[in-house]
Every structure is written in structure tokens, then in C-alpha cells.
Short mmCIF file of N, CA and C in Angstrom, two decimals:
data_model
loop_
_atom_site.label_atom_id
_atom_site.label_comp_id
_atom_site.label_asym_id
_atom_site.label_seq_id
_atom_site.Cartn_x
_atom_site.Cartn_y
_atom_site.Cartn_z
N MET M 1 64.65 126.22 97.43
CA MET M 1 65.50 125.13 97.41
C MET M 1 64.68 123.82 97.48
N THR M 2 64.99 122.78 96.74
CA THR M 2 64.20 121.59 96.67
C THR M 2 64.61 120.66 97.82
N ARG M 3 63.65 119.76 98.24
CA ARG M 3 64.02 118.85 99.16
C ARG M 3 64.95 117.65 98.68
N PRO M 4 65.86 117.14 99.38
CA PRO M 4 66.84 116.06 98.99
C PRO M 4 65.92 114.87 98.62
N LEU M 5 66.61 114.23 97.61
CA LEU M 5 66.06 112.91 96.99
C LEU M 5 66.93 111.82 97.47
N VAL M 6 66.39 110.67 97.94
CA VAL M 6 67.12 109.49 98.28
C VAL M 6 66.74 108.50 97.21
N ILE M 7 67.79 108.05 96.44
CA ILE M 7 67.50 107.04 95.35
C ILE M 7 67.98 105.69 95.97
N PHE M 8 67.08 104.70 95.90
CA PHE M 8 67.37 103.43 96.59
C PHE M 8 66.91 102.26 95.68
N ASP M 9 67.46 101.04 95.96
CA ASP M 9 67.12 99.90 95.35
C ASP M 9 65.79 99.24 95.81
N GLY M 10 64.82 99.51 94.92
CA GLY M 10 63.42 98.95 95.45
C GLY M 10 63.24 97.58 95.67
N TYR M 11 64.09 96.75 95.28
CA TYR M 11 64.14 95.38 95.61
C TYR M 11 64.78 94.85 96.81
N CYS M 12 65.83 95.65 97.17
CA CYS M 12 66.74 95.32 98.38
C CYS M 12 66.03 95.55 99.74
N ASN M 13 65.98 94.41 100.59
CA ASN M 13 65.42 94.45 101.88
C ASN M 13 66.11 95.49 102.69
N LEU M 14 67.26 95.48 102.72
CA LEU M 14 68.11 96.45 103.58
C LEU M 14 67.86 97.83 103.20
N CYS M 15 67.77 98.14 101.86
CA CYS M 15 67.42 99.57 101.30
C CYS M 15 65.95 99.90 101.68
N ASN M 16 65.05 99.09 101.59
CA ASN M 16 63.82 99.40 101.99
C ASN M 16 63.62 99.58 103.50
N ARG M 17 64.31 98.78 104.31
CA ARG M 17 64.30 99.17 105.78
C ARG M 17 64.91 100.44 106.05
N SER M 18 65.97 100.68 105.28
CA SER M 18 66.55 101.94 105.64
C SER M 18 65.67 103.19 105.06
N VAL M 19 64.81 103.01 104.17
CA VAL M 19 63.83 103.98 103.69
C VAL M 19 62.87 104.20 104.97
N ASP M 20 62.27 102.93 105.51
CA ASP M 20 61.36 103.00 106.46
C ASP M 20 61.97 103.73 107.81
N PHE M 21 63.28 103.43 107.98
CA PHE M 21 63.93 104.20 109.12
C PHE M 21 63.85 105.59 108.98
N ILE M 22 64.36 106.10 107.77
CA ILE M 22 64.44 107.55 107.52
C ILE M 22 63.04 108.19 107.75
N VAL M 23 61.97 107.58 106.99
CA VAL M 23 60.64 107.99 106.95
C VAL M 23 60.07 108.18 108.47
N LYS M 24 60.46 107.20 109.26
CA LYS M 24 59.94 107.22 110.72
C LYS M 24 60.57 108.41 111.45
N ARG M 25 61.74 108.76 111.18
CA ARG M 25 62.52 109.72 111.89
C ARG M 25 62.48 111.19 111.25
N ASP M 26 62.07 111.22 110.00
CA ASP M 26 61.99 112.48 109.31
C ASP M 26 60.69 113.25 109.62
N HIS M 27 60.49 113.62 110.75
CA HIS M 27 59.28 114.26 111.10
C HIS M 27 58.93 115.66 110.32
N GLN M 28 60.01 116.28 109.75
CA GLN M 28 59.86 117.54 109.09
C GLN M 28 59.69 117.31 107.54
N CYS M 29 59.66 116.02 107.13
CA CYS M 29 59.52 115.50 105.78
C CYS M 29 60.47 116.24 104.98
N ILE M 30 61.82 116.16 105.32
CA ILE M 30 62.90 116.75 104.59
C ILE M 30 63.15 115.95 103.26
N PHE M 31 63.11 114.60 103.42
CA PHE M 31 63.43 113.76 102.34
C PHE M 31 62.29 113.39 101.27
N ARG M 32 62.76 113.15 100.13
CA ARG M 32 61.86 112.39 99.19
C ARG M 32 62.54 111.19 98.64
N PHE M 33 61.85 110.22 98.03
CA PHE M 33 62.54 108.93 97.74
C PHE M 33 61.96 108.51 96.42
N VAL M 34 62.99 107.78 95.80
CA VAL M 34 62.83 107.29 94.43
C VAL M 34 63.42 105.82 94.36
N ALA M 35 62.79 104.96 93.92
CA ALA M 35 63.34 103.56 93.74
C ALA M 35 63.98 103.55 92.37
N PHE M 36 65.30 103.10 92.40
CA PHE M 36 66.09 102.99 90.92
C PHE M 36 65.18 102.47 89.88
N GLN M 37 64.33 101.49 90.24
CA GLN M 37 63.62 100.64 89.16
C GLN M 37 62.33 101.34 88.85
N SER M 38 61.99 102.40 89.22
CA SER M 38 60.80 103.18 88.98
C SER M 38 60.94 104.08 87.60
N VAL M 39 59.87 104.48 87.04
CA VAL M 39 59.91 105.51 86.06
C VAL M 39 60.66 106.70 86.47
N ALA M 40 60.30 107.23 87.66
CA ALA M 40 61.09 108.29 88.17
C ALA M 40 62.61 108.10 88.34
N GLY M 41 62.95 106.86 88.85
CA GLY M 41 64.29 106.54 88.90
C GLY M 41 65.07 106.41 87.54
N ALA M 42 64.34 105.91 86.57
CA ALA M 42 64.85 105.88 85.01
C ALA M 42 65.12 107.46 84.68
N PHE M 43 64.28 108.30 84.92
CA PHE M 43 64.38 109.67 84.59
C PHE M 43 65.69 110.28 85.34
N LEU M 44 65.77 109.95 86.55
CA LEU M 44 66.88 110.61 87.24
C LEU M 44 68.27 109.92 86.80
N SER M 45 68.17 108.64 86.36
CA SER M 45 69.29 107.93 85.87
C SER M 45 69.89 108.67 84.68
N GLU M 46 68.92 109.11 83.89
CA GLU M 46 69.29 109.92 82.61
C GLU M 46 69.76 111.25 83.02
N VAL M 47 69.13 111.95 83.85
CA VAL M 47 69.58 113.27 84.20
C VAL M 47 70.99 113.33 84.84
N PHE M 48 71.23 112.30 85.67
CA PHE M 48 72.48 112.37 86.50
C PHE M 48 73.55 111.26 85.99
N LYS M 49 73.20 110.67 84.86
CA LYS M 49 74.11 109.53 84.35
C LYS M 49 74.35 108.59 85.22
N ILE M 50 73.39 108.02 86.01
CA ILE M 50 73.46 106.94 86.98
C ILE M 50 73.55 105.71 86.20
N PRO M 51 74.37 104.75 86.43
CA PRO M 51 74.43 103.35 86.01
C PRO M 51 73.21 102.57 86.01
N SER M 52 72.92 101.88 85.18
CA SER M 52 71.58 101.11 85.25
C SER M 52 71.45 100.19 86.42
N GLU M 53 72.52 99.64 86.91
CA GLU M 53 72.41 98.76 88.05
C GLU M 53 73.31 99.42 89.27
N PRO M 54 73.00 100.44 89.79
CA PRO M 54 73.94 100.93 90.86
C PRO M 54 74.17 100.14 91.98
N GLN M 55 75.17 100.30 92.62
CA GLN M 55 75.35 99.43 93.92
C GLN M 55 75.38 100.30 95.17
N SER M 56 74.71 101.28 95.20
CA SER M 56 74.82 102.43 96.21
C SER M 56 73.47 103.16 96.31
N VAL M 57 73.23 103.50 97.55
CA VAL M 57 72.22 104.36 97.88
C VAL M 57 72.70 105.79 97.17
N MET M 58 71.82 106.66 96.79
CA MET M 58 72.30 107.94 96.37
C MET M 58 71.50 109.10 96.92
N LEU M 59 72.07 110.12 97.16
CA LEU M 59 71.38 111.38 97.62
C LEU M 59 71.60 112.52 96.62
N ILE M 60 70.58 113.12 96.18
CA ILE M 60 70.62 114.37 95.40
C ILE M 60 70.25 115.44 96.26
N SER M 61 71.17 116.32 96.45
CA SER M 61 70.90 117.51 97.31
C SER M 61 71.57 118.78 96.79
N ASP M 62 70.80 119.84 96.61
CA ASP M 62 71.40 121.00 95.97
C ASP M 62 71.99 120.88 94.75
N GLY M 63 71.45 119.94 93.85
CA GLY M 63 71.98 119.74 92.52
C GLY M 63 73.10 118.81 92.45
N LYS M 64 73.64 118.39 93.52
CA LYS M 64 74.75 117.41 93.58
C LYS M 64 74.32 116.01 93.93
N ILE M 65 75.10 115.13 93.47
CA ILE M 65 74.77 113.69 93.67
C ILE M 65 75.88 113.06 94.61
N TYR M 66 75.39 112.46 95.68
CA TYR M 66 76.39 111.76 96.62
C TYR M 66 75.98 110.27 96.57
N GLN M 67 77.12 109.42 96.82
CA GLN M 67 76.83 108.02 96.62
C GLN M 67 77.72 107.35 97.81
N GLN M 68 77.46 106.19 97.99
CA GLN M 68 78.04 105.24 99.05
C GLN M 68 78.05 105.85 100.41
N SER M 69 79.13 105.72 101.23
CA SER M 69 79.21 106.17 102.54
C SER M 69 78.86 107.59 102.69
N GLU M 70 79.22 108.51 101.80
CA GLU M 70 79.03 109.85 101.80
C GLU M 70 77.52 110.15 101.76
N ALA M 71 76.76 109.41 100.94
CA ALA M 71 75.27 109.63 100.88
C ALA M 71 74.71 109.14 102.24
N ALA M 72 75.01 108.01 102.70
CA ALA M 72 74.41 107.38 103.93
C ALA M 72 74.67 108.36 105.12
N LEU M 73 75.98 108.78 105.18
CA LEU M 73 76.30 109.62 106.23
C LEU M 73 75.50 111.13 106.23
N LEU M 74 75.53 111.69 104.95
CA LEU M 74 74.86 112.99 104.74
C LEU M 74 73.31 112.76 105.18
N ILE M 75 72.66 111.71 104.75
CA ILE M 75 71.28 111.46 105.16
C ILE M 75 71.13 111.52 106.61
N ALA M 76 72.14 110.67 107.38
CA ALA M 76 71.92 110.61 108.76
C ALA M 76 72.17 112.02 109.45
N SER M 77 73.03 112.80 108.99
CA SER M 77 73.37 114.14 109.40
C SER M 77 72.21 115.04 109.26
N MET M 78 71.22 114.73 108.39
CA MET M 78 70.12 115.62 108.28
C MET M 78 68.92 115.14 109.28
N LEU M 79 69.05 114.10 109.79
CA LEU M 79 68.05 113.55 110.87
C LEU M 79 68.27 114.24 112.15
N LYS M 80 67.24 114.23 112.99
CA LYS M 80 67.38 114.82 114.34
C LYS M 80 68.38 113.94 115.12
N LYS M 81 68.96 114.46 116.21
CA LYS M 81 69.87 113.77 117.16
C LYS M 81 69.11 112.58 117.73
N PRO M 82 69.68 111.49 117.94
CA PRO M 82 71.09 111.17 118.02
C PRO M 82 71.73 110.71 116.54
N TRP M 83 70.65 110.56 115.59
CA TRP M 83 71.10 109.95 114.33
C TRP M 83 72.04 111.01 113.51
N SER M 84 71.91 112.37 113.68
CA SER M 84 72.72 113.36 113.20
C SER M 84 74.06 113.31 113.47
N TRP M 85 74.50 112.66 114.58
CA TRP M 85 75.83 112.46 115.09
C TRP M 85 76.62 111.60 114.30
N LEU M 86 75.91 110.68 113.58
CA LEU M 86 76.60 109.91 112.56
C LEU M 86 77.37 110.43 111.53
N GLY M 87 76.91 111.77 111.28
CA GLY M 87 77.58 112.70 110.25
C GLY M 87 79.08 112.89 110.75
N PHE M 88 79.31 112.72 111.86
CA PHE M 88 80.71 112.97 112.37
C PHE M 88 81.78 111.97 111.73
N PHE M 89 81.24 110.80 111.23
CA PHE M 89 82.18 109.85 110.68
C PHE M 89 82.54 110.34 109.16
N ARG M 90 82.15 111.51 108.69
CA ARG M 90 82.53 111.91 107.50
C ARG M 90 84.01 112.55 107.60
N ILE M 91 84.52 112.57 108.82
CA ILE M 91 85.89 113.06 108.93
C ILE M 91 86.80 111.99 108.52
N ILE M 92 86.35 110.68 108.58
CA ILE M 92 87.12 109.49 108.14
C ILE M 92 87.20 109.63 106.61
N PRO M 93 88.31 109.49 106.10
CA PRO M 93 88.44 109.46 104.60
C PRO M 93 87.61 108.44 103.91
N LYS M 94 87.07 108.88 102.72
CA LYS M 94 86.25 108.02 102.01
C LYS M 94 86.91 106.76 101.54
N ALA M 95 88.21 106.79 101.40
CA ALA M 95 88.98 105.63 101.04
C ALA M 95 88.98 104.54 102.00
N LEU M 96 88.63 104.96 103.20
CA LEU M 96 88.52 103.98 104.42
C LEU M 96 87.09 103.60 104.51
N ARG M 97 86.12 104.57 104.29
CA ARG M 97 84.63 104.25 104.56
C ARG M 97 84.07 103.52 103.51
N ASP M 98 84.35 103.83 102.20
CA ASP M 98 83.66 103.12 101.06
C ASP M 98 83.91 101.69 100.84
N PRO M 99 85.17 101.24 101.26
CA PRO M 99 85.39 99.63 101.04
C PRO M 99 84.35 98.89 102.11
N ILE M 100 84.07 99.46 103.21
CA ILE M 100 83.15 98.79 104.11
C ILE M 100 81.75 98.89 103.65
N TYR M 101 81.39 100.14 103.11
CA TYR M 101 80.11 100.43 102.60
C TYR M 101 79.83 99.30 101.32
N ASN M 102 80.97 99.20 100.44
CA ASN M 102 80.80 98.44 99.30
C ASN M 102 80.67 96.87 99.68
N LEU M 103 81.26 96.38 100.74
CA LEU M 103 81.23 95.05 101.23
C LEU M 103 79.73 94.79 101.46
N VAL M 104 79.09 95.72 102.29
CA VAL M 104 77.59 95.38 102.52
C VAL M 104 76.75 95.54 101.41
N ALA M 105 77.04 96.53 100.49
CA ALA M 105 76.40 96.82 99.25
C ALA M 105 76.40 95.70 98.32
N THR M 106 77.63 94.99 98.25
CA THR M 106 77.72 93.90 97.32
C THR M 106 77.05 92.51 97.83
N ASN M 107 76.88 92.55 99.11
CA ASN M 107 76.24 91.30 99.79
C ASN M 107 74.81 91.71 100.25
N ARG M 108 74.23 92.67 99.91
CA ARG M 108 73.04 93.11 100.54
C ARG M 108 71.84 92.06 100.23
N TYR M 109 71.76 91.52 98.97
CA TYR M 109 70.81 90.49 98.84
C TYR M 109 70.96 89.19 99.56
N ARG M 110 72.26 88.80 99.57
CA ARG M 110 72.63 87.49 100.37
C ARG M 110 72.34 87.70 101.78
N TRP M 111 72.67 88.81 102.36
CA TRP M 111 72.65 88.98 103.88
C TRP M 111 71.21 89.30 104.34
N PHE M 112 70.57 90.24 103.43
CA PHE M 112 69.27 90.69 103.87
C PHE M 112 68.11 90.30 103.05
N GLY M 113 68.26 89.67 101.96
CA GLY M 113 67.22 89.24 101.21
C GLY M 113 66.72 90.26 100.03
N LYS M 114 65.85 89.73 99.15
CA LYS M 114 65.41 90.52 98.08
C LYS M 114 63.86 90.42 97.87
N ARG M 115 63.32 91.46 97.70
CA ARG M 115 61.84 91.43 97.41
C ARG M 115 61.64 90.83 96.06
N GLN M 116 60.29 90.40 95.92
CA GLN M 116 59.96 89.78 94.47
C GLN M 116 59.50 90.98 93.57
N VAL M 117 59.05 92.00 94.28
CA VAL M 117 58.48 93.14 93.55
C VAL M 117 59.12 94.27 94.13
N CYS M 118 59.27 95.34 93.29
CA CYS M 118 59.83 96.75 93.74
C CYS M 118 58.93 97.34 94.68
N ARG M 119 59.49 97.99 95.53
CA ARG M 119 58.53 98.76 96.52
C ARG M 119 57.70 99.76 95.98
N MET M 120 56.35 99.63 96.46
CA MET M 120 55.30 100.60 96.03
C MET M 120 54.98 101.43 97.24
N PRO M 121 55.05 102.79 97.25
CA PRO M 121 54.77 103.57 98.41
C PRO M 121 53.40 103.31 98.88
N THR M 122 53.14 103.28 100.06
CA THR M 122 51.82 103.17 100.66
C THR M 122 51.14 104.51 100.35
N GLU M 123 49.74 104.64 100.73
CA GLU M 123 49.02 105.83 100.51
C GLU M 123 49.64 106.83 101.36
N GLU M 124 50.03 106.60 102.66
CA GLU M 124 50.67 107.70 103.40
C GLU M 124 51.98 108.11 102.93
N GLU M 125 52.71 107.34 102.24
CA GLU M 125 54.00 107.67 101.83
C GLU M 125 54.00 108.23 100.45
N ARG M 126 52.92 108.12 99.70
CA ARG M 126 52.90 108.66 98.33
C ARG M 126 53.37 110.09 98.13
N ARG M 127 53.24 110.93 99.16
CA ARG M 127 53.52 112.43 99.08
C ARG M 127 55.20 112.46 99.16
N LEU M 128 55.79 111.43 99.65
CA LEU M 128 57.23 111.39 99.77
C LEU M 128 57.86 110.92 98.49
N PHE M 129 57.19 110.41 97.62
CA PHE M 129 57.77 109.61 96.36
C PHE M 129 57.23 110.44 95.13
N PRO M 130 58.00 111.30 94.73
CA PRO M 130 57.57 112.26 93.63
C PRO M 130 57.44 111.35 92.32
N SER M 131 56.53 111.89 91.46
CA SER M 131 56.21 111.28 90.23
C SER M 131 57.35 111.79 89.26
N VAL M 132 57.24 111.11 88.07
CA VAL M 132 58.26 111.61 87.10
C VAL M 132 57.87 112.95 86.63
N GLU M 133 56.58 113.28 86.40
CA GLU M 133 56.04 114.61 86.09
C GLU M 133 56.66 115.60 87.05
N GLU M 134 56.62 115.35 88.40
CA GLU M 134 57.04 116.43 89.30
C GLU M 134 58.68 116.51 89.17
N LEU M 135 59.33 115.41 88.81
CA LEU M 135 60.75 115.58 88.62
C LEU M 135 61.08 116.35 87.33
N LYS M 136 60.35 116.07 86.39
CA LYS M 136 60.58 116.92 85.03
C LYS M 136 60.37 118.39 85.30
N LEU M 137 59.42 118.77 86.26
CA LEU M 137 59.41 120.20 86.61
C LEU M 137 60.61 120.71 87.35
N GLU M 138 61.19 119.79 88.03
CA GLU M 138 62.38 120.20 88.92
C GLU M 138 63.67 120.12 88.00
N PHE M 139 63.67 119.35 87.07
CA PHE M 139 64.90 119.05 86.24
C PHE M 139 64.44 119.39 84.84
N PRO M 140 64.06 120.56 84.45
CA PRO M 140 63.61 120.79 83.08
C PRO M 140 64.70 120.51 81.97
N GLY M 141 64.30 120.24 80.70
CA GLY M 141 65.20 120.12 79.68
C GLY M 141 65.54 118.65 79.35
N PHE M 142 65.29 117.74 80.45
CA PHE M 142 65.52 116.40 80.21
C PHE M 142 64.37 115.49 79.89
N LYS M 143 64.67 114.51 79.10
CA LYS M 143 63.43 113.68 78.70
C LYS M 143 63.88 112.06 78.90
N LEU M 144 62.86 111.41 79.12
CA LEU M 144 63.18 109.97 79.22
C LEU M 144 63.56 109.37 78.01
N PRO M 145 64.57 108.49 77.93
CA PRO M 145 65.04 107.72 76.51
C PRO M 145 63.75 106.86 76.15
N VAL M 146 63.62 106.87 74.79
CA VAL M 146 62.58 106.11 74.23
C VAL M 146 63.02 104.68 73.96
#
């Protein structure tokens, strides 16, 4: 079984802080991370037919892709307590959760700011950010568009 992949907006300050939050609390290195804007992100966009400008964090786990509040709550549920307790909110229907998620996602640059350059992993984080070559081994048969 492969480790879950969190796909995030590498320019978004809120998204980058969320990645920092997860990395700090993911002591077992469960998660891997890919910025939408990276070459690895372009490859995953092709594999999973992700729109070019997604408005949501995404989680790829066990071959399935999760978006919006479902992705955020599943990520939280995989962390240690007390953060895993946030997964309890999955009992609330997506039709009620996602509009709140979408409000934040739509306003994320306005409220939290935007980086001038896409996030580059630090030397310590590099092992958590798979290369496109590693992803090609995980998802064989797919090629980057020319």
C-alpha cells in the first residue's frame, strides 16, 4: 500500500501553512506532498484528470481522490489525537460542509495571501515530496502531456 498524497496549491499561504501543520504532526511520515504547480503535480493532474486550477486540497489514498472538506477531514483523521477527532465531522453531509470549505478556498489568497514563488521543499522535507519519476513508478502507463 502506498502512502497518501496531499496535493496542494504551492502559492497559497494557507495551503503551505496547512502542509507545515501536517508535517509537524505526522511523526510516522504517513503523508507525501505535491504542489499542483510542480512537474509532479502536472503528472498527477493528467493521471487523475484534475482541473488545471483546482480550488481544493486533494488527497489521493488507496487509488481514490478526495477533495474539499472530505480531503481535509480525512487528512485530519489520519493524524494523532486530538487532530484525528476532527474526522468526526465527516458525519455532517458534504452538502453542508463543502460550501463553508469553498468560501475559504475562494478567498484564500485575499485572506491569507499568496507567495511570489511556488513552495520548494526544504532539504529535510525532500523525502516527503515525491519526484515525477517516483510517481511514474507508482502510476505506470501514464505520461506527461507534451
